[in-house]
mmCIF file of C-alpha atoms in Angstrom:
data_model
loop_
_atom_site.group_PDB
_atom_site.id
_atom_site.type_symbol
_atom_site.label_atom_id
_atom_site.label_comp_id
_atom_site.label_asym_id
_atom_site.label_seq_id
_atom_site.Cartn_x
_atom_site.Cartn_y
_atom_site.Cartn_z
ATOM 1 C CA UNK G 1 0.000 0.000 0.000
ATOM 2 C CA UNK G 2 1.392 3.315 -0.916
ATOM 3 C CA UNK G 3 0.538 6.377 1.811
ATOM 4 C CA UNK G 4 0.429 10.152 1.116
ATOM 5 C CA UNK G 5 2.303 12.171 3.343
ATOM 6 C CA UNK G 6 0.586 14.814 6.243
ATOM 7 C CA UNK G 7 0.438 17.876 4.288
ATOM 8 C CA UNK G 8 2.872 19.348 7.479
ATOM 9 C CA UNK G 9 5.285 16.888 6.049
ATOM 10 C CA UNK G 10 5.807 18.584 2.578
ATOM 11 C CA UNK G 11 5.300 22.298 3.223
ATOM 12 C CA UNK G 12 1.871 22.620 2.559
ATOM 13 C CA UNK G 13 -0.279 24.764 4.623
ATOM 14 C CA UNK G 14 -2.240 23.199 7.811
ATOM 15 C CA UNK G 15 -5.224 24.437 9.783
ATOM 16 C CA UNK G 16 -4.059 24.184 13.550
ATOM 17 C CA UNK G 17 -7.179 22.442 14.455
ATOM 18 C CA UNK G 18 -6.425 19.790 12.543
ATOM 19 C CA UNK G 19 -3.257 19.247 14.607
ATOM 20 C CA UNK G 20 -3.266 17.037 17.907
ATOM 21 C CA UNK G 21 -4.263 18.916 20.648
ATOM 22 C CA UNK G 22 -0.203 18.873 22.072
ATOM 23 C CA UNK G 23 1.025 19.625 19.255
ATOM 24 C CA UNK G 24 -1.006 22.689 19.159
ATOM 25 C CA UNK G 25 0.440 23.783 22.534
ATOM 26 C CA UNK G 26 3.125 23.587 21.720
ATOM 27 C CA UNK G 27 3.108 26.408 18.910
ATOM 28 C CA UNK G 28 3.288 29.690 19.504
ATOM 29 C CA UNK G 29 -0.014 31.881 19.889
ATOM 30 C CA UNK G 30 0.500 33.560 16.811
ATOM 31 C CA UNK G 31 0.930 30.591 14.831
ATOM 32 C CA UNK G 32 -2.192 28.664 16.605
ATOM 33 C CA UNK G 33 -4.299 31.570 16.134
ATOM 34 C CA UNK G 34 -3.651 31.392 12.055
ATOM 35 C CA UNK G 35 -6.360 29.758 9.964
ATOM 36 C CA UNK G 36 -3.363 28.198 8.361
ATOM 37 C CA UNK G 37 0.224 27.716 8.682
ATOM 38 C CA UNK G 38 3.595 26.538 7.432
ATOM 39 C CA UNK G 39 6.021 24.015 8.519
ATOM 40 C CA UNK G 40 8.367 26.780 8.734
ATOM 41 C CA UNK G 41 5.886 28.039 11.590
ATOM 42 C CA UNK G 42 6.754 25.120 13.739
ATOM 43 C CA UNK G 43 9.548 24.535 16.209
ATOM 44 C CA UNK G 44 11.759 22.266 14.340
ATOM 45 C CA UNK G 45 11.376 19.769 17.602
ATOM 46 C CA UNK G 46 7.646 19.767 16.275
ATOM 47 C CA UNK G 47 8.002 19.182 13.006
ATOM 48 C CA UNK G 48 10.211 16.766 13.767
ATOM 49 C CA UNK G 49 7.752 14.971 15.974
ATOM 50 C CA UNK G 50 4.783 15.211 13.780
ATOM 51 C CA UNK G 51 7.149 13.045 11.256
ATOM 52 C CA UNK G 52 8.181 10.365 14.302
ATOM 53 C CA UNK G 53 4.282 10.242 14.739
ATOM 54 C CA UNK G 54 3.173 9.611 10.855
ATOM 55 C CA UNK G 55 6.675 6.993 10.762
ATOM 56 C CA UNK G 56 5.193 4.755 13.767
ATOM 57 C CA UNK G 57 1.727 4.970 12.361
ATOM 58 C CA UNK G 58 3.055 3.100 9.250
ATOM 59 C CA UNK G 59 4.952 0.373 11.556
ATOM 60 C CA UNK G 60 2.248 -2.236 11.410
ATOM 61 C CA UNK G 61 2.288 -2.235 7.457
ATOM 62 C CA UNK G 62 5.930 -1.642 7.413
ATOM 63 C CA UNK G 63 5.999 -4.982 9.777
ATOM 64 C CA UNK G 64 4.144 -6.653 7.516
ATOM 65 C CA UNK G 65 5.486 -5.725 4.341
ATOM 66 C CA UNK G 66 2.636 -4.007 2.974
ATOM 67 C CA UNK G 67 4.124 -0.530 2.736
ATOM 68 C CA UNK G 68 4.518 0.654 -0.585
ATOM 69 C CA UNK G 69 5.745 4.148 -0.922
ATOM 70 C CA UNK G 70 5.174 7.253 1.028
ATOM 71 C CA UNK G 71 4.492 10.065 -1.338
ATOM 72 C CA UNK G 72 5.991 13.480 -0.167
ATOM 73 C CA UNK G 73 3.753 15.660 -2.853
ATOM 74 C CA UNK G 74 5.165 18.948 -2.028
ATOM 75 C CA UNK G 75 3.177 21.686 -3.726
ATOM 76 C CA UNK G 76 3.779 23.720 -7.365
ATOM 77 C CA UNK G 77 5.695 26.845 -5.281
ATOM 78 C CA UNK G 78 8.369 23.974 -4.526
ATOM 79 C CA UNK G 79 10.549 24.787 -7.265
ATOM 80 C CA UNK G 80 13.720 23.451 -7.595
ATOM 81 C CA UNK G 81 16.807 24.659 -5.481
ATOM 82 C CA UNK G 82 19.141 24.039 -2.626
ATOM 83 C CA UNK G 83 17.046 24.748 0.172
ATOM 84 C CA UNK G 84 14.300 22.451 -0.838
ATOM 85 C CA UNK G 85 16.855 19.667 -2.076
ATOM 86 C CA UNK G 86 17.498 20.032 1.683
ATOM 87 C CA UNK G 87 14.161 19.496 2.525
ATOM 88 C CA UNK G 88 13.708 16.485 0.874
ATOM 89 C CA UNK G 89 17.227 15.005 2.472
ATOM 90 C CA UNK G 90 15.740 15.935 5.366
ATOM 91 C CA UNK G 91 12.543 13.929 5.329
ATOM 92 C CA UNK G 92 14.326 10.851 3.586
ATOM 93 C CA UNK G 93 16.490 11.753 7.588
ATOM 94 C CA UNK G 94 13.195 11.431 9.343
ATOM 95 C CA UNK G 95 11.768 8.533 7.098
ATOM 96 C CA UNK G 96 14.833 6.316 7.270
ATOM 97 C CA UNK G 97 14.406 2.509 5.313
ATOM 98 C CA UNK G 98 11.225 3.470 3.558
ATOM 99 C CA UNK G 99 10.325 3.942 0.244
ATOM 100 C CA UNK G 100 9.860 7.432 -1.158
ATOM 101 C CA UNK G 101 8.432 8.995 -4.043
ATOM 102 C CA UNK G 102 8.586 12.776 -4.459
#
C-alpha cells in the first residue's frame, strides 16, 4: 500500500485544528491563532515529531510488508533549489528505510 504524506510533512499549509491537541500547545499563539500555517511556523522539535508520529503509524504495514511508498507531494511553489533539495534530504532523515516517491 502506498501512503500520502501529512500535508505538514511537505510544506503545505495546515489548519491548527487539525493538529493534535499537544502539538497545538506547543506552537506559539500567533501561529495557533492562524487559519493556516507553514512548517516553517513550527519549532523544528515539532516538526520533527509530527514526522516520528506519521513513521510509527506506518509500523504495522511496514511490519508486515505491505508498505509501498510514502508520497511526499510537495506543492507547485516547490521549485527546484538548494534549500528544498534540503528538505527532501531531510525527510528521507526522518523517514529512514522506507520507500519514497517525491
Amino acid at each position: 500500500m502506498n501512503f500520502k504524506a501529512f500535508a505538514t510533512l511537505t510544506t503545505h499549509p495546515t489548519d491548527p485544528k487539525r493538529l493534535p491537541k499537544d502539538i497545538r500547545e506547543a506552537l506559539s499563539k500567533e501561529s495557533a491563532a492562524k487559519r493556516r500555517i507553514y512548517p516553517k511556523d513550527f519549532p523544528k522539535d515539532v516538526r520533527e515529531e509530527l514526522f516520528a508520529r506519521y513513521w510509527v503509524g506506518l509500523e504495522p504495514l511496514r511490519k508486515t510488508g505491505k508498505l509501498g511508498a510514502i508520497l511526499l507531494q510537495y506543492p507547485d511553489w516547490f521549485v527546484i533549489s538548494k534549500a528544498n533539495k534540503e528538505e527532501i534530504l531531510h525527510a528521507r532523515e526522518l523517514l529512514p528505510d522506507d520507500r519514497l516517491a517525491v
